Amino acid sequence: MLALVAGISVLAYLYRAHLPARIAEPLGLRADISDIRARQVPLLTRALHQQGLTFGAPVFLRIFKEESVLELWVENDGTFSLFKTYPICHFSGDLGPKLREGDKQSPEGIYHVTKSALNPNSSFHLSFNLGFPNAYDQSLGRTGSFLMVHGNCVSIGCYAMTDPLIEEIYVLVEFALEHGQDRVPVHAFPFRLTKTRLKEAAQSPWHGFWQDLRPIYQAFEATKKVPTVSVKDEKYHLN
């Protein structure tokens, strides 16, 4: 039996390896993580070097729902430089935070990705867990699970990217964690929290929540250093 299973696995690998990419991808026959690393590492190393950045340096992610973008920043001499802005293929729900399991709402707030959150064998190509509910969400009794950034461009509460883009993002996050970063911060915002845009959103029931997030957004905009954030009295606080 073991020999049969092994034989089938080898045949499946050989079958996938000889399929054109345009056929293999719709069939869900995606490359495994070792293939992805082998392809992405030299490309990303070169692209980072062209911007004076180092592959494996600490990274920081910012998400803006209104623009449907994910920014990836890389640390360079103590501050962060924008490496790339990736279009989000799909997220679900509206502007505003996730409240409960099953509301199909993508989260907003301050999250972190650790090594244990990485899933190279995800059903959605590649994924990493944002860690919802965090301490802030828990203080308000919010519920939900498996809120991810992943591939496959489908979402019921996650931030979904196309498969080629999640490969870049995943490998950059993975190698930053492998090279000493203990956790990758992810700041998920409804929009860029400028004074003007917040004024336009004054009638939203989430205006107060977004006002609490604004000092965190402003601190990074001003210094290009990721601020330290704590949770107290059911609010985010900039330390």
PDB file of C-alpha atoms in Angstrom:
ATOM      1  CA  MET A   1       0.000   0.000   0.000  1.00  0.00           C
ATOM      2  CA  LEU A   2       2.782   2.427   0.923  1.00  0.00           C
ATOM      3  CA  ALA A   3       4.521   1.679  -2.345  1.00  0.00           C
ATOM      4  CA  LEU A   4       1.297   2.369  -4.227  1.00  0.00           C
ATOM      5  CA  VAL A   5       0.781   5.720  -2.486  1.00  0.00           C
ATOM      6  CA  ALA A   6       4.386   6.706  -3.153  1.00  0.00           C
ATOM      7  CA  GLY A   7       4.022   5.747  -6.797  1.00  0.00           C
ATOM      8  CA  ILE A   8       0.862   7.831  -7.162  1.00  0.00           C
ATOM      9  CA  SER A   9       2.578  10.832  -5.541  1.00  0.00           C
ATOM     10  CA  VAL A  10       5.510  10.615  -7.939  1.00  0.00           C
ATOM     11  CA  LEU A  11       3.203  10.325 -10.939  1.00  0.00           C
ATOM     12  CA  ALA A  12       1.165  13.324  -9.732  1.00  0.00           C
ATOM     13  CA  TYR A  13       4.333  15.396  -9.396  1.00  0.00           C
ATOM     14  CA  LEU A  14       5.551  14.409 -12.865  1.00  0.00           C
ATOM     15  CA  TYR A  15       2.097  15.113 -14.310  1.00  0.00           C
ATOM     16  CA  ARG A  16       2.019  18.579 -12.768  1.00  0.00           C
ATOM     17  CA  ALA A  17       5.587  19.358 -13.809  1.00  0.00           C
ATOM     18  CA  HIS A  18       4.783  18.779 -17.489  1.00  0.00           C
ATOM     19  CA  LEU A  19       1.523  20.740 -17.601  1.00  0.00           C
ATOM     20  CA  PRO A  20       1.607  24.254 -19.047  1.00  0.00           C
ATOM     21  CA  ALA A  21       1.085  26.837 -16.283  1.00  0.00           C
ATOM     22  CA  ARG A  22      -2.145  28.093 -17.866  1.00  0.00           C
ATOM     23  CA  ILE A  23      -3.608  24.595 -17.487  1.00  0.00           C
ATOM     24  CA  ALA A  24      -2.062  23.588 -14.162  1.00  0.00           C
ATOM     25  CA  GLU A  25      -3.223  26.710 -12.298  1.00  0.00           C
ATOM     26  CA  PRO A  26      -6.986  26.371 -12.958  1.00  0.00           C
ATOM     27  CA  LEU A  27      -6.746  22.707 -11.959  1.00  0.00           C
ATOM     28  CA  GLY A  28      -5.340  23.723  -8.597  1.00  0.00           C
ATOM     29  CA  LEU A  29      -2.055  21.954  -9.329  1.00  0.00           C
ATOM     30  CA  ARG A  30       0.126  24.632  -7.811  1.00  0.00           C
ATOM     31  CA  ALA A  31       3.828  24.441  -7.041  1.00  0.00           C
ATOM     32  CA  ASP A  32       4.780  23.462  -3.508  1.00  0.00           C
ATOM     33  CA  ILE A  33       6.575  25.890  -1.196  1.00  0.00           C
ATOM     34  CA  SER A  34      10.079  24.702  -2.132  1.00  0.00           C
ATOM     35  CA  ASP A  35       9.340  25.424  -5.797  1.00  0.00           C
ATOM     36  CA  ILE A  36       7.927  28.825  -4.874  1.00  0.00           C
ATOM     37  CA  ARG A  37      10.970  29.750  -2.801  1.00  0.00           C
ATOM     38  CA  ALA A  38      13.339  28.645  -5.549  1.00  0.00           C
ATOM     39  CA  ARG A  39      11.531  30.886  -8.015  1.00  0.00           C
ATOM     40  CA  GLN A  40      10.842  33.913  -5.813  1.00  0.00           C
ATOM     41  CA  VAL A  41      14.015  34.311  -3.756  1.00  0.00           C
ATOM     42  CA  PRO A  42      16.329  35.395  -6.621  1.00  0.00           C
ATOM     43  CA  LEU A  43      13.633  37.628  -8.128  1.00  0.00           C
ATOM     44  CA  LEU A  44      12.874  39.344  -4.832  1.00  0.00           C
ATOM     45  CA  THR A  45      16.545  39.650  -3.879  1.00  0.00           C
ATOM     46  CA  ARG A  46      17.221  41.448  -7.147  1.00  0.00           C
ATOM     47  CA  ALA A  47      14.140  43.691  -6.897  1.00  0.00           C
ATOM     48  CA  LEU A  48      14.973  44.691  -3.327  1.00  0.00           C
ATOM     49  CA  HIS A  49      18.615  45.358  -4.184  1.00  0.00           C
ATOM     50  CA  GLN A  50      17.511  47.748  -6.937  1.00  0.00           C
ATOM     51  CA  GLN A  51      15.777  49.814  -4.226  1.00  0.00           C
ATOM     52  CA  GLY A  52      18.697  49.607  -1.798  1.00  0.00           C
ATOM     53  CA  LEU A  53      16.873  47.073   0.372  1.00  0.00           C
ATOM     54  CA  THR A  54      17.892  43.668   1.734  1.00  0.00           C
ATOM     55  CA  PHE A  55      16.063  40.365   1.355  1.00  0.00           C
ATOM     56  CA  GLY A  56      15.323  38.964   4.824  1.00  0.00           C
ATOM     57  CA  ALA A  57      15.161  42.386   6.503  1.00  0.00           C
ATOM     58  CA  PRO A  58      12.143  43.111   8.768  1.00  0.00           C
ATOM     59  CA  VAL A  59       8.912  43.907   6.937  1.00  0.00           C
ATOM     60  CA  PHE A  60       5.679  45.738   7.777  1.00  0.00           C
ATOM     61  CA  LEU A  61       2.297  45.458   6.070  1.00  0.00           C
ATOM     62  CA  ARG A  62      -0.443  48.072   5.760  1.00  0.00           C
ATOM     63  CA  ILE A  63      -3.870  47.362   4.323  1.00  0.00           C
ATOM     64  CA  PHE A  64      -6.303  49.992   3.062  1.00  0.00           C
ATOM     65  CA  LYS A  65      -9.768  48.660   2.300  1.00  0.00           C
ATOM     66  CA  GLU A  66     -11.078  51.662   0.387  1.00  0.00           C
ATOM     67  CA  GLU A  67      -8.193  51.538  -2.085  1.00  0.00           C
ATOM     68  CA  SER A  68      -8.071  47.721  -1.991  1.00  0.00           C
ATOM     69  CA  VAL A  69      -4.294  47.716  -1.573  1.00  0.00           C
ATOM     70  CA  LEU A  70      -1.685  46.046   0.620  1.00  0.00           C
ATOM     71  CA  GLU A  71       1.571  47.935   1.130  1.00  0.00           C
ATOM     72  CA  LEU A  72       4.751  46.033   1.948  1.00  0.00           C
ATOM     73  CA  TRP A  73       7.470  48.053   3.672  1.00  0.00           C
ATOM     74  CA  VAL A  74      11.037  46.903   4.343  1.00  0.00           C
ATOM     75  CA  GLU A  75      13.305  48.133   7.132  1.00  0.00           C
ATOM     76  CA  ASN A  76      16.421  49.989   6.056  1.00  0.00           C
ATOM     77  CA  ASP A  77      18.750  51.666   8.586  1.00  0.00           C
ATOM     78  CA  GLY A  78      16.117  51.950  11.286  1.00  0.00           C
ATOM     79  CA  THR A  79      13.199  53.192   9.219  1.00  0.00           C
ATOM     80  CA  PHE A  80      10.902  51.513   6.722  1.00  0.00           C
ATOM     81  CA  SER A  81      10.850  52.076   2.972  1.00  0.00           C
ATOM     82  CA  LEU A  82       7.942  51.171   0.731  1.00  0.00           C
ATOM     83  CA  PHE A  83       8.942  48.210  -1.424  1.00  0.00           C
ATOM     84  CA  LYS A  84       5.702  47.549  -3.250  1.00  0.00           C
ATOM     85  CA  THR A  85       1.970  48.238  -3.254  1.00  0.00           C
ATOM     86  CA  TYR A  86      -0.082  45.154  -4.116  1.00  0.00           C
ATOM     87  CA  PRO A  87      -3.707  45.244  -5.285  1.00  0.00           C
ATOM     88  CA  ILE A  88      -6.009  43.191  -3.078  1.00  0.00           C
ATOM     89  CA  CYS A  89      -7.946  40.854  -5.334  1.00  0.00           C
ATOM     90  CA  HIS A  90     -10.911  40.564  -2.969  1.00  0.00           C
ATOM     91  CA  PHE A  91     -12.040  41.261   0.584  1.00  0.00           C
ATOM     92  CA  SER A  92     -15.518  40.861   1.992  1.00  0.00           C
ATOM     93  CA  GLY A  93     -17.831  43.135   3.952  1.00  0.00           C
ATOM     94  CA  ASP A  94     -17.812  46.902   4.249  1.00  0.00           C
ATOM     95  CA  LEU A  95     -15.650  49.568   5.857  1.00  0.00           C
ATOM     96  CA  GLY A  96     -15.520  48.870   9.572  1.00  0.00           C
ATOM     97  CA  PRO A  97     -14.162  46.172  11.907  1.00  0.00           C
ATOM     98  CA  LYS A  98     -15.074  42.512  12.172  1.00  0.00           C
ATOM     99  CA  LEU A  99     -17.516  41.865  15.022  1.00  0.00           C
ATOM    100  CA  ARG A 100     -18.444  38.192  15.111  1.00  0.00           C
ATOM    101  CA  GLU A 101     -17.925  34.802  13.559  1.00  0.00           C
ATOM    102  CA  GLY A 102     -19.802  34.492  10.292  1.00  0.00           C
ATOM    103  CA  ASP A 103     -20.366  38.197   9.588  1.00  0.00           C
ATOM    104  CA  LYS A 104     -18.106  37.894   6.518  1.00  0.00           C
ATOM    105  CA  GLN A 105     -16.358  41.101   7.505  1.00  0.00           C
ATOM    106  CA  SER A 106     -12.620  41.601   6.943  1.00  0.00           C
ATOM    107  CA  PRO A 107     -10.913  42.890  10.104  1.00  0.00           C
ATOM    108  CA  GLU A 108      -9.512  46.332  10.823  1.00  0.00           C
ATOM    109  CA  GLY A 109      -6.982  47.096  13.529  1.00  0.00           C
ATOM    110  CA  ILE A 110      -3.454  46.273  14.648  1.00  0.00           C
ATOM    111  CA  TYR A 111      -2.355  42.691  14.101  1.00  0.00           C
ATOM    112  CA  HIS A 112       0.833  40.620  13.980  1.00  0.00           C
ATOM    113  CA  VAL A 113       2.035  37.587  12.040  1.00  0.00           C
ATOM    114  CA  THR A 114       4.345  35.061  13.711  1.00  0.00           C
ATOM    115  CA  LYS A 115       6.046  31.945  12.335  1.00  0.00           C
ATOM    116  CA  SER A 116       3.246  29.757  13.654  1.00  0.00           C
ATOM    117  CA  ALA A 117       0.739  31.778  11.584  1.00  0.00           C
ATOM    118  CA  LEU A 118       2.351  30.777   8.275  1.00  0.00           C
ATOM    119  CA  ASN A 119       0.616  28.062   6.260  1.00  0.00           C
ATOM    120  CA  PRO A 120       2.523  26.958   3.136  1.00  0.00           C
ATOM    121  CA  ASN A 121      -0.006  24.152   2.569  1.00  0.00           C
ATOM    122  CA  SER A 122      -3.099  26.334   2.532  1.00  0.00           C
ATOM    123  CA  SER A 123      -6.106  25.371   0.422  1.00  0.00           C
ATOM    124  CA  PHE A 124      -5.852  28.967  -0.814  1.00  0.00           C
ATOM    125  CA  HIS A 125      -2.342  28.470  -2.224  1.00  0.00           C
ATOM    126  CA  LEU A 126      -0.437  30.200   0.622  1.00  0.00           C
ATOM    127  CA  SER A 127      -1.720  31.991   3.710  1.00  0.00           C
ATOM    128  CA  PHE A 128      -0.815  33.614   7.003  1.00  0.00           C
ATOM    129  CA  ASN A 129      -3.136  34.256   9.922  1.00  0.00           C
ATOM    130  CA  LEU A 130      -3.593  37.844  11.118  1.00  0.00           C
ATOM    131  CA  GLY A 131      -4.307  36.738  14.684  1.00  0.00           C
ATOM    132  CA  PHE A 132      -7.929  37.846  14.947  1.00  0.00           C
ATOM    133  CA  PRO A 133      -9.290  38.258  17.581  1.00  0.00           C
ATOM    134  CA  ASN A 134      -6.407  40.182  19.143  1.00  0.00           C
ATOM    135  CA  ALA A 135      -6.421  41.629  22.682  1.00  0.00           C
ATOM    136  CA  TYR A 136      -8.490  44.615  21.550  1.00  0.00           C
ATOM    137  CA  ASP A 137     -11.086  42.440  19.804  1.00  0.00           C
ATOM    138  CA  GLN A 138     -11.278  40.104  22.793  1.00  0.00           C
ATOM    139  CA  SER A 139     -11.837  43.012  25.187  1.00  0.00           C
ATOM    140  CA  LEU A 140     -14.990  43.821  23.191  1.00  0.00           C
ATOM    141  CA  GLY A 141     -16.159  40.221  22.968  1.00  0.00           C
ATOM    142  CA  ARG A 142     -15.609  39.976  19.229  1.00  0.00           C
ATOM    143  CA  THR A 143     -15.399  36.515  17.698  1.00  0.00           C
ATOM    144  CA  GLY A 144     -13.981  35.022  14.541  1.00  0.00           C
ATOM    145  CA  SER A 145     -11.286  32.645  13.377  1.00  0.00           C
ATOM    146  CA  PHE A 146      -8.900  31.964  10.524  1.00  0.00           C
ATOM    147  CA  LEU A 147      -8.774  35.553   9.286  1.00  0.00           C
ATOM    148  CA  MET A 148      -5.962  35.429   6.765  1.00  0.00           C
ATOM    149  CA  VAL A 149      -4.085  37.051   3.971  1.00  0.00           C
ATOM    150  CA  HIS A 150      -4.043  34.352   1.290  1.00  0.00           C
ATOM    151  CA  GLY A 151      -4.183  33.596  -2.431  1.00  0.00           C
ATOM    152  CA  ASN A 152      -6.881  32.227  -4.706  1.00  0.00           C
ATOM    153  CA  CYS A 153      -8.812  35.534  -4.890  1.00  0.00           C
ATOM    154  CA  VAL A 154     -11.827  34.424  -2.796  1.00  0.00           C
ATOM    155  CA  SER A 155     -12.845  35.838   0.578  1.00  0.00           C
ATOM    156  CA  ILE A 156     -15.424  35.392   3.322  1.00  0.00           C
ATOM    157  CA  GLY A 157     -13.595  37.647   5.767  1.00  0.00           C
ATOM    158  CA  CYS A 158      -9.981  37.374   4.627  1.00  0.00           C
ATOM    159  CA  TYR A 159      -7.817  39.575   2.428  1.00  0.00           C
ATOM    160  CA  ALA A 160      -7.364  37.565  -0.760  1.00  0.00           C
ATOM    161  CA  MET A 161      -4.600  38.168  -3.276  1.00  0.00           C
ATOM    162  CA  THR A 162      -3.924  36.580  -6.642  1.00  0.00           C
ATOM    163  CA  ASP A 163      -1.630  33.557  -6.409  1.00  0.00           C
ATOM    164  CA  PRO A 164       1.429  35.252  -8.002  1.00  0.00           C
ATOM    165  CA  LEU A 165       1.179  38.183  -5.567  1.00  0.00           C
ATOM    166  CA  ILE A 166       0.686  36.097  -2.416  1.00  0.00           C
ATOM    167  CA  GLU A 167       3.836  34.200  -3.376  1.00  0.00           C
ATOM    168  CA  GLU A 168       5.895  37.399  -3.195  1.00  0.00           C
ATOM    169  CA  ILE A 169       4.259  38.609   0.010  1.00  0.00           C
ATOM    170  CA  TYR A 170       4.418  35.227   1.732  1.00  0.00           C
ATOM    171  CA  VAL A 171       8.092  34.643   0.924  1.00  0.00           C
ATOM    172  CA  LEU A 172       9.064  38.140   2.108  1.00  0.00           C
ATOM    173  CA  VAL A 173       7.174  37.656   5.381  1.00  0.00           C
ATOM    174  CA  GLU A 174       8.546  34.142   5.846  1.00  0.00           C
ATOM    175  CA  PHE A 175      12.179  35.136   5.295  1.00  0.00           C
ATOM    176  CA  ALA A 176      11.890  38.187   7.570  1.00  0.00           C
ATOM    177  CA  LEU A 177      10.665  35.884  10.346  1.00  0.00           C
ATOM    178  CA  GLU A 178      13.419  33.375   9.573  1.00  0.00           C
ATOM    179  CA  HIS A 179      16.075  36.101   9.811  1.00  0.00           C
ATOM    180  CA  GLY A 180      15.249  37.446  13.269  1.00  0.00           C
ATOM    181  CA  GLN A 181      12.006  39.424  13.105  1.00  0.00           C
ATOM    182  CA  ASP A 182       9.871  37.966  15.903  1.00  0.00           C
ATOM    183  CA  ARG A 183       6.559  39.111  14.416  1.00  0.00           C
ATOM    184  CA  VAL A 184       5.462  41.074  11.376  1.00  0.00           C
ATOM    185  CA  PRO A 185       3.075  43.932  12.183  1.00  0.00           C
ATOM    186  CA  VAL A 186      -0.013  44.352  10.013  1.00  0.00           C
ATOM    187  CA  HIS A 187      -2.072  47.540  10.249  1.00  0.00           C
ATOM    188  CA  ALA A 188      -5.465  47.159   8.579  1.00  0.00           C
ATOM    189  CA  PHE A 189      -7.251  50.470   7.995  1.00  0.00           C
ATOM    190  CA  PRO A 190     -10.528  51.379   6.297  1.00  0.00           C
ATOM    191  CA  PHE A 191      -8.792  54.145   4.343  1.00  0.00           C
ATOM    192  CA  ARG A 192      -5.913  56.574   4.790  1.00  0.00           C
ATOM    193  CA  LEU A 193      -6.770  58.215   8.092  1.00  0.00           C
ATOM    194  CA  THR A 194      -6.252  61.826   7.098  1.00  0.00           C
ATOM    195  CA  LYS A 195      -8.138  64.620   8.808  1.00  0.00           C
ATOM    196  CA  THR A 196     -10.104  65.322   5.618  1.00  0.00           C
ATOM    197  CA  ARG A 197     -11.131  61.717   5.006  1.00  0.00           C
ATOM    198  CA  LEU A 198     -12.181  61.229   8.631  1.00  0.00           C
ATOM    199  CA  LYS A 199     -14.293  64.359   8.448  1.00  0.00           C
ATOM    200  CA  GLU A 200     -16.071  62.888   5.435  1.00  0.00           C
ATOM    201  CA  ALA A 201     -16.781  59.759   7.502  1.00  0.00           C
ATOM    202  CA  ALA A 202     -18.140  61.668  10.497  1.00  0.00           C
ATOM    203  CA  GLN A 203     -21.578  60.030  10.241  1.00  0.00           C
ATOM    204  CA  SER A 204     -20.222  56.484  10.285  1.00  0.00           C
ATOM    205  CA  PRO A 205     -20.904  54.466  13.440  1.00  0.00           C
ATOM    206  CA  TRP A 206     -17.186  53.567  13.335  1.00  0.00           C
ATOM    207  CA  HIS A 207     -15.936  57.153  13.334  1.00  0.00           C
ATOM    208  CA  GLY A 208     -14.796  56.949  16.976  1.00  0.00           C
ATOM    209  CA  PHE A 209     -12.931  53.687  16.346  1.00  0.00           C
ATOM    210  CA  TRP A 210     -11.192  55.198  13.350  1.00  0.00           C
ATOM    211  CA  GLN A 211     -10.275  58.296  15.381  1.00  0.00           C
ATOM    212  CA  ASP A 212      -8.548  55.993  17.883  1.00  0.00           C
ATOM    213  CA  LEU A 213      -6.563  54.413  15.045  1.00  0.00           C
ATOM    214  CA  ARG A 214      -5.519  57.753  13.571  1.00  0.00           C
ATOM    215  CA  PRO A 215      -2.578  58.502  15.956  1.00  0.00           C
ATOM    216  CA  ILE A 216      -1.102  55.103  15.037  1.00  0.00           C
ATOM    217  CA  TYR A 217      -1.467  55.863  11.337  1.00  0.00           C
ATOM    218  CA  GLN A 218      -0.011  59.360  11.803  1.00  0.00           C
ATOM    219  CA  ALA A 219       2.957  58.118  13.842  1.00  0.00           C
ATOM    220  CA  PHE A 220       4.134  55.864  11.039  1.00  0.00           C
ATOM    221  CA  GLU A 221       3.476  58.513   8.392  1.00  0.00           C
ATOM    222  CA  ALA A 222       5.638  60.980  10.325  1.00  0.00           C
ATOM    223  CA  THR A 223       8.548  58.742  11.332  1.00  0.00           C
ATOM    224  CA  LYS A 224       8.442  55.685   9.033  1.00  0.00           C
ATOM    225  CA  LYS A 225       8.975  53.638  12.202  1.00  0.00           C
ATOM    226  CA  VAL A 226       6.360  51.099  13.274  1.00  0.00           C
ATOM    227  CA  PRO A 227       4.833  52.457  16.497  1.00  0.00           C
ATOM    228  CA  THR A 228       4.363  50.375  19.630  1.00  0.00           C
ATOM    229  CA  VAL A 229       0.681  49.943  20.395  1.00  0.00           C
ATOM    230  CA  SER A 230      -1.066  48.677  23.526  1.00  0.00           C
ATOM    231  CA  VAL A 231      -4.674  47.985  24.463  1.00  0.00           C
ATOM    232  CA  LYS A 232      -6.252  49.575  27.522  1.00  0.00           C
ATOM    233  CA  ASP A 233      -9.847  50.354  28.482  1.00  0.00           C
ATOM    234  CA  GLU A 234     -11.110  48.773  25.255  1.00  0.00           C
ATOM    235  CA  LYS A 235      -9.052  51.122  23.105  1.00  0.00           C
ATOM    236  CA  TYR A 236      -5.821  51.074  21.117  1.00  0.00           C
ATOM    237  CA  HIS A 237      -3.165  53.353  22.616  1.00  0.00           C
ATOM    238  CA  LEU A 238      -0.023  54.676  20.977  1.00  0.00           C
ATOM    239  CA  ASN A 239       2.896  54.129  23.360  1.00  0.00           C
TER     240      ASN A 239
END
